[in-house]
mmCIF file of C-alpha atoms in Angstrom:
data_model
loop_
_atom_site.group_PDB
_atom_site.id
_atom_site.type_symbol
_atom_site.label_atom_id
_atom_site.label_comp_id
_atom_site.label_asym_id
_atom_site.label_seq_id
_atom_site.Cartn_x
_atom_site.Cartn_y
_atom_site.Cartn_z
ATOM 1 C CA MET T 1 0.000 0.000 0.000
ATOM 2 C CA THR T 2 1.238 3.493 -0.797
ATOM 3 C CA PHE T 3 1.039 6.721 1.194
ATOM 4 C CA GLY T 4 -1.459 8.076 -1.350
ATOM 5 C CA GLU T 5 -3.673 5.007 -1.004
ATOM 6 C CA ILE T 6 -3.661 5.396 2.766
ATOM 7 C CA THR T 7 -4.567 9.090 2.617
ATOM 8 C CA LYS T 8 -7.379 8.276 0.170
ATOM 9 C CA MET T 9 -8.656 5.656 2.617
ATOM 10 C CA LEU T 10 -8.425 8.210 5.451
ATOM 11 C CA GLU T 11 -10.490 10.650 3.400
ATOM 12 C CA GLU T 12 -13.146 8.038 2.641
ATOM 13 C CA THR T 13 -13.358 7.118 6.334
ATOM 14 C CA TYR T 14 -13.562 10.789 7.306
ATOM 15 C CA LEU T 15 -16.397 11.476 4.830
ATOM 16 C CA ARG T 16 -18.342 8.390 5.915
ATOM 17 C CA LYS T 17 -17.999 9.061 9.648
ATOM 18 C CA ASN T 18 -18.652 12.780 9.249
ATOM 19 C CA HIS T 19 -21.877 11.918 7.441
ATOM 20 C CA ASP T 20 -22.923 9.463 10.168
ATOM 21 C CA TYR T 21 -21.967 11.664 13.136
ATOM 22 C CA GLY T 22 -23.089 14.999 11.696
ATOM 23 C CA ASN T 23 -19.770 16.851 12.001
ATOM 24 C CA SER T 24 -19.611 16.324 15.758
ATOM 25 C CA PHE T 25 -15.860 17.005 15.737
ATOM 26 C CA ASP T 26 -16.221 20.638 14.649
ATOM 27 C CA LYS T 27 -19.120 21.113 17.050
ATOM 28 C CA SER T 28 -16.967 19.844 19.921
ATOM 29 C CA MET T 29 -14.079 22.046 18.826
ATOM 30 C CA ASP T 30 -16.361 25.093 18.633
ATOM 31 C CA GLU T 31 -17.679 24.400 22.111
ATOM 32 C CA PHE T 32 -14.528 23.296 23.949
ATOM 33 C CA GLY T 33 -11.601 24.439 21.788
ATOM 34 C CA LEU T 34 -8.463 22.473 21.027
ATOM 35 C CA VAL T 35 -8.787 20.521 24.269
ATOM 36 C CA ALA T 36 -11.559 18.508 22.547
ATOM 37 C CA SER T 37 -9.047 17.232 20.015
ATOM 38 C CA ALA T 38 -6.439 16.564 22.704
ATOM 39 C CA ILE T 39 -8.954 14.411 24.561
ATOM 40 C CA ARG T 40 -9.904 12.406 21.473
ATOM 41 C CA LEU T 41 -6.276 11.876 20.499
ATOM 42 C CA SER T 42 -5.457 10.907 24.083
ATOM 43 C CA ASP T 43 -8.300 8.377 24.073
ATOM 44 C CA LYS T 44 -6.930 6.855 20.863
ATOM 45 C CA MET T 45 -3.403 6.770 22.302
ATOM 46 C CA ASN T 46 -4.699 4.991 25.389
ATOM 47 C CA ARG T 47 -6.503 2.501 23.143
ATOM 48 C CA PHE T 48 -3.261 1.965 21.187
ATOM 49 C CA LYS T 49 -1.292 1.318 24.393
ATOM 50 C CA SER T 50 -3.981 -1.036 25.629
ATOM 51 C CA LEU T 51 -3.916 -3.028 22.388
ATOM 52 C CA LEU T 52 -0.137 -3.333 22.642
ATOM 53 C CA SER T 53 -0.313 -4.765 26.135
ATOM 54 C CA LYS T 54 -3.008 -7.404 25.663
ATOM 55 C CA GLU T 55 -4.852 -9.425 23.092
ATOM 56 C CA ASN T 56 -7.587 -7.543 21.272
ATOM 57 C CA ARG T 57 -11.021 -8.732 22.355
ATOM 58 C CA VAL T 58 -13.097 -6.610 19.967
ATOM 59 C CA ASP T 59 -12.758 -7.752 16.368
ATOM 60 C CA ASP T 60 -13.332 -4.372 14.741
ATOM 61 C CA GLU T 61 -10.826 -2.480 16.919
ATOM 62 C CA SER T 62 -7.297 -3.183 15.781
ATOM 63 C CA ILE T 63 -4.007 -1.374 16.190
ATOM 64 C CA SER T 64 -4.204 -0.419 12.512
ATOM 65 C CA ASP T 65 -7.691 1.053 12.889
ATOM 66 C CA THR T 66 -6.622 2.973 15.975
ATOM 67 C CA LEU T 67 -3.581 4.452 14.208
ATOM 68 C CA LEU T 68 -5.695 5.484 11.229
ATOM 69 C CA ASP T 69 -8.225 7.108 13.577
ATOM 70 C CA MET T 70 -5.396 9.046 15.226
ATOM 71 C CA ALA T 71 -4.159 10.225 11.832
ATOM 72 C CA ASN T 72 -7.635 11.421 10.899
ATOM 73 C CA TYR T 73 -8.076 13.278 14.198
ATOM 74 C CA ALA T 74 -4.704 14.979 13.682
ATOM 75 C CA ILE T 75 -5.683 16.053 10.160
ATOM 76 C CA MET T 76 -9.124 17.198 11.289
ATOM 77 C CA THR T 77 -7.504 19.282 14.043
ATOM 78 C CA TYR T 78 -5.089 20.846 11.574
ATOM 79 C CA LEU T 79 -7.946 21.693 9.193
ATOM 80 C CA TYR T 80 -10.021 23.132 12.025
ATOM 81 C CA MET T 81 -7.105 25.314 13.081
ATOM 82 C CA GLN T 82 -6.533 26.538 9.526
ATOM 83 C CA ASN T 83 -10.222 27.255 8.931
ATOM 84 C CA ASN T 84 -10.613 29.076 12.253
ATOM 85 C CA ASN T 85 -7.431 31.175 12.157
ATOM 86 C CA HIS T 86 -5.681 29.420 15.055
ATOM 87 C CA SER T 87 -1.947 30.033 15.222
ATOM 88 C CA ASN T 88 0.732 27.335 15.618
#
């Protein structure tokens, strides 16, 4: 798999989840600021660490899925910052 294929997959996942959840990420960011993203990324990091330390018991939650979710949250945060004139 190539980097481009992965980013295309990330975009497809983002569009699908954004449709299902009604842009809840931006709503959370508007309400709570960047801390909302930090919490979601922290939750994913904790999930990643948990998966590393024990056998996965939920079939649809893998290390790969968790890493891809983290990548999408990072991109979504960057886009939010750009679209809302946040510095850094």
